[in-house]
mmCIF file of C-alpha atoms in Angstrom:
data_model
loop_
_atom_site.group_PDB
_atom_site.id
_atom_site.type_symbol
_atom_site.label_atom_id
_atom_site.label_comp_id
_atom_site.label_asym_id
_atom_site.label_seq_id
_atom_site.Cartn_x
_atom_site.Cartn_y
_atom_site.Cartn_z
ATOM 1 C CA GLY A 913 11.680 -89.160 -160.634
ATOM 2 C CA GLU A 914 13.759 -86.708 -162.638
ATOM 3 C CA ASN A 915 17.556 -87.128 -162.621
ATOM 4 C CA VAL A 916 19.221 -83.754 -163.261
ATOM 5 C CA GLU A 917 22.889 -83.017 -163.863
ATOM 6 C CA GLN A 918 24.586 -79.687 -164.443
ATOM 7 C CA HIS A 919 27.988 -79.025 -165.963
ATOM 8 C CA PRO A 920 30.313 -77.493 -165.074
ATOM 9 C CA SER A 921 29.951 -77.272 -161.303
ATOM 10 C CA THR A 922 32.093 -74.123 -161.260
ATOM 11 C CA LEU A 923 32.919 -71.677 -164.030
ATOM 12 C CA SER A 924 35.321 -68.742 -163.904
ATOM 13 C CA VAL A 925 35.339 -66.164 -166.702
ATOM 14 C CA GLN A 926 36.683 -62.687 -167.323
ATOM 15 C CA GLU A 927 34.272 -59.803 -167.559
ATOM 16 C CA GLY A 928 32.965 -59.535 -171.102
ATOM 17 C CA ASP A 929 33.409 -63.227 -171.895
ATOM 18 C CA SER A 930 30.522 -65.593 -172.577
ATOM 19 C CA ALA A 931 29.444 -68.370 -170.208
ATOM 20 C CA VAL A 932 27.553 -71.548 -171.009
ATOM 21 C CA ILE A 933 26.034 -73.953 -168.475
ATOM 22 C CA LYS A 934 24.549 -77.252 -169.579
ATOM 23 C CA CYS A 935 21.778 -79.229 -167.910
ATOM 24 C CA THR A 936 20.897 -82.822 -168.732
ATOM 25 C CA TYR A 937 17.743 -84.531 -167.550
ATOM 26 C CA SER A 938 16.265 -88.007 -167.643
ATOM 27 C CA ASP A 939 12.490 -87.637 -167.952
ATOM 28 C CA SER A 940 11.643 -87.532 -171.650
ATOM 29 C CA ALA A 941 8.204 -86.127 -170.762
ATOM 30 C CA SER A 942 9.698 -82.964 -169.241
ATOM 31 C CA ASN A 943 8.252 -79.930 -170.979
ATOM 32 C CA TYR A 944 9.196 -76.910 -168.889
ATOM 33 C CA PHE A 945 12.815 -75.797 -168.506
ATOM 34 C CA PRO A 946 13.637 -72.882 -166.207
ATOM 35 C CA TRP A 947 16.912 -71.452 -164.985
ATOM 36 C CA TYR A 948 17.205 -69.870 -161.527
ATOM 37 C CA LYS A 949 19.910 -67.529 -160.234
ATOM 38 C CA GLN A 950 20.816 -67.497 -156.557
ATOM 39 C CA GLU A 951 23.188 -64.896 -155.191
ATOM 40 C CA LEU A 952 24.986 -65.674 -151.947
ATOM 41 C CA GLY A 953 22.545 -65.683 -149.063
ATOM 42 C CA LYS A 954 19.624 -64.689 -151.267
ATOM 43 C CA ARG A 955 16.550 -66.411 -152.657
ATOM 44 C CA PRO A 956 16.530 -68.266 -155.994
ATOM 45 C CA GLN A 957 15.054 -66.109 -158.747
ATOM 46 C CA LEU A 958 13.791 -67.173 -162.153
ATOM 47 C CA ILE A 959 15.873 -65.587 -164.897
ATOM 48 C CA ILE A 960 14.652 -67.350 -168.020
ATOM 49 C CA ASP A 961 12.540 -70.336 -168.969
ATOM 50 C CA ILE A 962 11.523 -72.221 -172.075
ATOM 51 C CA ARG A 963 8.767 -74.638 -172.935
ATOM 52 C CA SER A 964 9.169 -77.693 -175.090
ATOM 53 C CA ASN A 965 7.523 -76.279 -178.181
ATOM 54 C CA VAL A 966 10.349 -73.760 -178.560
ATOM 55 C CA GLY A 967 14.024 -74.442 -179.325
ATOM 56 C CA GLU A 968 15.549 -71.166 -178.174
ATOM 57 C CA LYS A 969 14.610 -68.099 -176.188
ATOM 58 C CA LYS A 970 16.595 -64.932 -175.652
ATOM 59 C CA ASP A 971 16.265 -62.062 -173.190
ATOM 60 C CA GLN A 972 18.948 -59.407 -173.595
ATOM 61 C CA ARG A 973 22.250 -60.996 -172.541
ATOM 62 C CA ILE A 974 20.834 -64.357 -171.537
ATOM 63 C CA ALA A 975 19.452 -67.158 -173.680
ATOM 64 C CA VAL A 976 18.312 -70.723 -173.230
ATOM 65 C CA THR A 977 18.539 -73.429 -175.882
ATOM 66 C CA LEU A 978 16.752 -76.768 -175.740
ATOM 67 C CA ASN A 979 17.565 -80.097 -177.346
ATOM 68 C CA LYS A 980 14.690 -82.410 -176.452
ATOM 69 C CA THR A 981 16.065 -85.313 -178.452
ATOM 70 C CA ALA A 982 19.276 -85.329 -176.461
ATOM 71 C CA LYS A 983 17.491 -84.283 -173.262
ATOM 72 C CA HIS A 984 19.568 -81.273 -172.432
ATOM 73 C CA PHE A 985 19.184 -77.519 -172.289
ATOM 74 C CA SER A 986 21.746 -74.797 -171.820
ATOM 75 C CA LEU A 987 22.001 -71.330 -170.341
ATOM 76 C CA HIS A 988 24.041 -68.817 -172.317
ATOM 77 C CA ILE A 989 25.219 -65.518 -170.840
ATOM 78 C CA THR A 990 27.013 -63.082 -173.137
ATOM 79 C CA GLU A 991 29.079 -60.034 -172.169
ATOM 80 C CA THR A 992 29.308 -61.236 -168.593
ATOM 81 C CA GLN A 993 29.481 -58.704 -165.782
ATOM 82 C CA PRO A 994 30.633 -59.091 -162.156
ATOM 83 C CA GLU A 995 27.006 -58.920 -161.003
ATOM 84 C CA ASP A 996 26.352 -62.136 -162.947
ATOM 85 C CA SER A 997 28.434 -63.935 -160.297
ATOM 86 C CA ALA A 998 26.061 -66.342 -158.555
ATOM 87 C CA VAL A 999 24.962 -69.960 -158.462
ATOM 88 C CA TYR A 1000 22.732 -70.992 -161.351
ATOM 89 C CA PHE A 1001 20.273 -73.872 -161.103
ATOM 90 C CA CYS A 1002 18.379 -75.655 -163.813
ATOM 91 C CA ALA A 1003 15.072 -77.238 -162.806
ATOM 92 C CA PRO A 1004 13.399 -79.255 -165.591
ATOM 93 C CA MET A 1005 9.818 -80.207 -165.014
ATOM 94 C CA ASN A 1006 7.212 -82.629 -166.298
ATOM 95 C CA SER A 1007 3.924 -80.747 -166.103
ATOM 96 C CA GLY A 1008 2.278 -84.005 -165.106
ATOM 97 C CA TYR A 1009 3.947 -83.383 -161.785
ATOM 98 C CA SER A 1010 3.683 -80.235 -159.773
ATOM 99 C CA THR A 1011 7.155 -79.349 -158.597
ATOM 100 C CA LEU A 1012 10.598 -78.529 -159.914
ATOM 101 C CA THR A 1013 13.600 -80.822 -159.497
ATOM 102 C CA PHE A 1014 16.719 -78.703 -159.139
ATOM 103 C CA GLY A 1015 20.204 -79.537 -160.298
ATOM 104 C CA LYS A 1016 23.130 -79.185 -157.897
ATOM 105 C CA GLY A 1017 24.010 -75.784 -159.279
ATOM 106 C CA THR A 1018 26.843 -74.099 -161.165
ATOM 107 C CA MET A 1019 28.852 -71.415 -159.442
ATOM 108 C CA LEU A 1020 29.724 -68.684 -161.934
ATOM 109 C CA LEU A 1021 32.483 -66.255 -160.998
ATOM 110 C CA VAL A 1022 33.021 -63.237 -163.235
ATOM 111 C CA SER A 1023 36.284 -61.435 -162.605
ATOM 112 C CA PRO A 1024 36.611 -57.724 -163.440
ATOM 113 C CA GLY B 1326 2.496 -58.348 -149.650
ATOM 114 C CA ALA B 1327 5.326 -57.599 -152.012
ATOM 115 C CA GLY B 1328 6.719 -61.103 -152.018
ATOM 116 C CA VAL B 1329 6.991 -64.367 -150.143
ATOM 117 C CA SER B 1330 7.923 -63.731 -146.533
ATOM 118 C CA GLN B 1331 9.502 -66.264 -144.193
ATOM 119 C CA SER B 1332 10.179 -66.081 -140.486
ATOM 120 C CA PRO B 1333 12.360 -66.349 -138.615
ATOM 121 C CA ARG B 1334 15.291 -65.629 -140.942
ATOM 122 C CA TYR B 1335 17.648 -67.489 -138.637
ATOM 123 C CA LYS B 1336 16.960 -70.131 -136.020
ATOM 124 C CA VAL B 1337 19.394 -71.911 -133.744
ATOM 125 C CA ALA B 1338 17.944 -74.966 -132.043
ATOM 126 C CA LYS B 1339 19.406 -77.377 -129.578
ATOM 127 C CA ARG B 1340 19.309 -80.992 -130.690
ATOM 128 C CA GLY B 1341 16.002 -82.500 -129.657
ATOM 129 C CA GLN B 1342 14.136 -79.186 -129.659
ATOM 130 C CA ASP B 1343 11.008 -78.651 -131.760
ATOM 131 C CA VAL B 1344 10.942 -75.757 -134.254
ATOM 132 C CA ALA B 1345 8.248 -74.062 -136.339
ATOM 133 C CA LEU B 1346 9.019 -72.147 -139.524
ATOM 134 C CA ARG B 1347 6.487 -69.780 -141.033
ATOM 135 C CA CYS B 1348 5.768 -68.861 -144.640
ATOM 136 C CA ASP B 1349 3.534 -66.028 -145.853
ATOM 137 C CA PRO B 1350 2.986 -66.549 -149.595
ATOM 138 C CA ILE B 1351 2.059 -63.880 -152.097
ATOM 139 C CA SER B 1352 -1.592 -63.003 -151.610
ATOM 140 C CA GLY B 1353 -3.864 -65.011 -153.888
ATOM 141 C CA HIS B 1354 -1.277 -67.618 -154.769
ATOM 142 C CA VAL B 1355 -2.868 -71.031 -154.915
ATOM 143 C CA SER B 1356 0.216 -73.194 -154.670
ATOM 144 C CA LEU B 1357 2.798 -73.287 -151.904
ATOM 145 C CA PHE B 1358 5.975 -75.336 -151.726
ATOM 146 C CA TRP B 1359 8.634 -76.100 -149.137
ATOM 147 C CA TYR B 1360 12.179 -76.923 -150.147
ATOM 148 C CA GLN B 1361 15.267 -77.789 -148.112
ATOM 149 C CA GLN B 1362 18.643 -76.473 -149.267
ATOM 150 C CA ALA B 1363 21.784 -77.877 -147.692
ATOM 151 C CA LEU B 1364 25.004 -75.892 -147.956
ATOM 152 C CA GLY B 1365 26.372 -75.997 -151.492
ATOM 153 C CA GLN B 1366 23.436 -77.983 -152.858
ATOM 154 C CA GLY B 1367 20.355 -77.277 -154.891
ATOM 155 C CA PRO B 1368 16.947 -76.963 -153.243
ATOM 156 C CA GLU B 1369 15.283 -80.315 -152.587
ATOM 157 C CA PHE B 1370 11.517 -80.675 -152.578
ATOM 158 C CA LEU B 1371 9.764 -81.365 -149.293
ATOM 159 C CA THR B 1372 6.034 -80.798 -149.746
ATOM 160 C CA TYR B 1373 3.386 -79.043 -151.867
ATOM 161 C CA PHE B 1374 0.021 -77.485 -151.036
ATOM 162 C CA GLN B 1375 -2.745 -76.444 -153.370
ATOM 163 C CA ASN B 1376 -4.847 -74.104 -151.264
ATOM 164 C CA GLU B 1377 -5.234 -75.932 -147.947
ATOM 165 C CA ALA B 1378 -4.783 -79.413 -149.394
ATOM 166 C CA GLN B 1379 -1.391 -81.050 -149.028
ATOM 167 C CA LEU B 1380 -1.136 -82.803 -152.387
ATOM 168 C CA ASP B 1381 2.401 -84.104 -152.134
ATOM 169 C CA LYS B 1382 4.531 -84.757 -149.081
ATOM 170 C CA SER B 1383 6.835 -87.291 -150.652
ATOM 171 C CA GLY B 1384 9.935 -85.212 -149.959
ATOM 172 C CA LEU B 1385 9.562 -84.984 -146.200
ATOM 173 C CA PRO B 1386 12.617 -86.873 -144.906
ATOM 174 C CA SER B 1387 11.024 -88.391 -141.817
ATOM 175 C CA ASP B 1388 7.910 -88.375 -139.678
ATOM 176 C CA ARG B 1389 9.554 -85.664 -137.575
ATOM 177 C CA PHE B 1390 8.667 -83.213 -140.350
ATOM 178 C CA PHE B 1391 5.135 -81.911 -140.591
ATOM 179 C CA ALA B 1392 3.622 -79.084 -142.647
ATOM 180 C CA GLU B 1393 0.229 -77.439 -142.656
ATOM 181 C CA ARG B 1394 -1.649 -74.660 -144.434
ATOM 182 C CA PRO B 1395 -5.007 -74.706 -142.647
ATOM 183 C CA GLU B 1396 -6.655 -71.697 -144.328
ATOM 184 C CA GLY B 1397 -4.949 -71.899 -147.677
ATOM 185 C CA SER B 1398 -2.624 -68.965 -147.088
ATOM 186 C CA VAL B 1399 0.056 -69.013 -144.351
ATOM 187 C CA SER B 1400 1.950 -72.262 -143.967
ATOM 188 C CA THR B 1401 4.006 -73.674 -141.122
ATOM 189 C CA LEU B 1402 6.721 -76.298 -141.374
ATOM 190 C CA LYS B 1403 7.318 -78.019 -138.067
ATOM 191 C CA ILE B 1404 10.303 -80.164 -137.219
ATOM 192 C CA GLN B 1405 10.142 -82.226 -134.072
ATOM 193 C CA ARG B 1406 13.145 -83.463 -132.085
ATOM 194 C CA THR B 1407 15.601 -81.680 -134.364
ATOM 195 C CA GLN B 1408 18.802 -83.457 -135.369
ATOM 196 C CA GLN B 1409 22.072 -82.020 -136.665
ATOM 197 C CA GLU B 1410 21.312 -83.277 -140.170
ATOM 198 C CA ASP B 1411 18.266 -81.000 -140.204
ATOM 199 C CA SER B 1412 20.589 -77.975 -140.408
ATOM 200 C CA ALA B 1413 19.833 -76.287 -143.727
ATOM 201 C CA VAL B 1414 18.040 -73.360 -145.309
ATOM 202 C CA TYR B 1415 14.312 -73.993 -145.609
ATOM 203 C CA LEU B 1416 12.820 -72.225 -148.607
ATOM 204 C CA CYS B 1417 9.173 -71.537 -149.208
ATOM 205 C CA ALA B 1418 7.817 -70.710 -152.663
ATOM 206 C CA SER B 1419 4.392 -69.830 -154.010
ATOM 207 C CA SER B 1420 2.844 -69.693 -157.451
ATOM 208 C CA LEU B 1421 -0.381 -68.301 -158.817
ATOM 209 C CA GLY B 1422 -1.549 -71.427 -160.588
ATOM 210 C CA GLN B 1423 -1.473 -75.103 -159.950
ATOM 211 C CA GLY B 1424 1.951 -76.480 -159.324
ATOM 212 C CA MET B 1425 5.039 -74.791 -160.684
ATOM 213 C CA ASN B 1426 3.819 -74.508 -164.263
ATOM 214 C CA THR B 1427 3.466 -70.811 -163.547
ATOM 215 C CA GLU B 1428 6.432 -68.918 -162.136
ATOM 216 C CA ALA B 1429 7.323 -69.827 -158.590
ATOM 217 C CA PHE B 1430 8.485 -67.022 -156.301
ATOM 218 C CA PHE B 1431 10.776 -67.929 -153.444
ATOM 219 C CA GLY B 1432 11.108 -66.442 -149.991
ATOM 220 C CA GLN B 1433 14.461 -65.544 -148.445
ATOM 221 C CA GLY B 1434 14.468 -68.753 -146.467
ATOM 222 C CA THR B 1435 14.978 -69.692 -142.843
ATOM 223 C CA ARG B 1436 18.482 -70.819 -141.950
ATOM 224 C CA LEU B 1437 18.177 -73.523 -139.296
ATOM 225 C CA THR B 1438 21.241 -74.520 -137.324
ATOM 226 C CA VAL B 1439 20.937 -77.428 -134.927
ATOM 227 C CA VAL B 1440 23.635 -77.525 -132.243
#
């Protein structure tokens, strides 16, 4: 199965700073790379995803970059705001399987 | 419905008691998934249905866990003879297509506490 690691496990930034969370995976056949955001006590929600034929994808303040050779992908959040505070999970997937394997999560704290 | 609905939101069970957790997926969604999320951890896969067929149950931790989706819509996760280590949030998710290749939408979860 997929072995997924996220770094860092916690990240504290000041409002307006950038935040980067890295996810490494083991299955070289993985071809779908989503990031989920989970606020305290709430459901995980998809915030951005990328497929293996693309190296980078951006949506307003968030972006995801993929390095398939090195088997890692990263979440980038610019101009962070307090409402970005949450736990972020990566969940790389091999489409030959049917389900996502989640990392252990990164807790992002944005201080005003 | 507007989204994936789970009930109850909270459940306290005495050790040894049986529990049943319900999931109402988004109407028309083919795929349904159950995940278990322990405190401070990421969701861990339990089982996957495509319509009424349970295609993968490799994540169920023991034979005390059983899931069904008899008519291809509502699903129930049953845990028999609950143990303290079963305490967790149980998340249900559904997606329109096969597997999670299309976006998976999660419910709010059921927080199970075994005392």
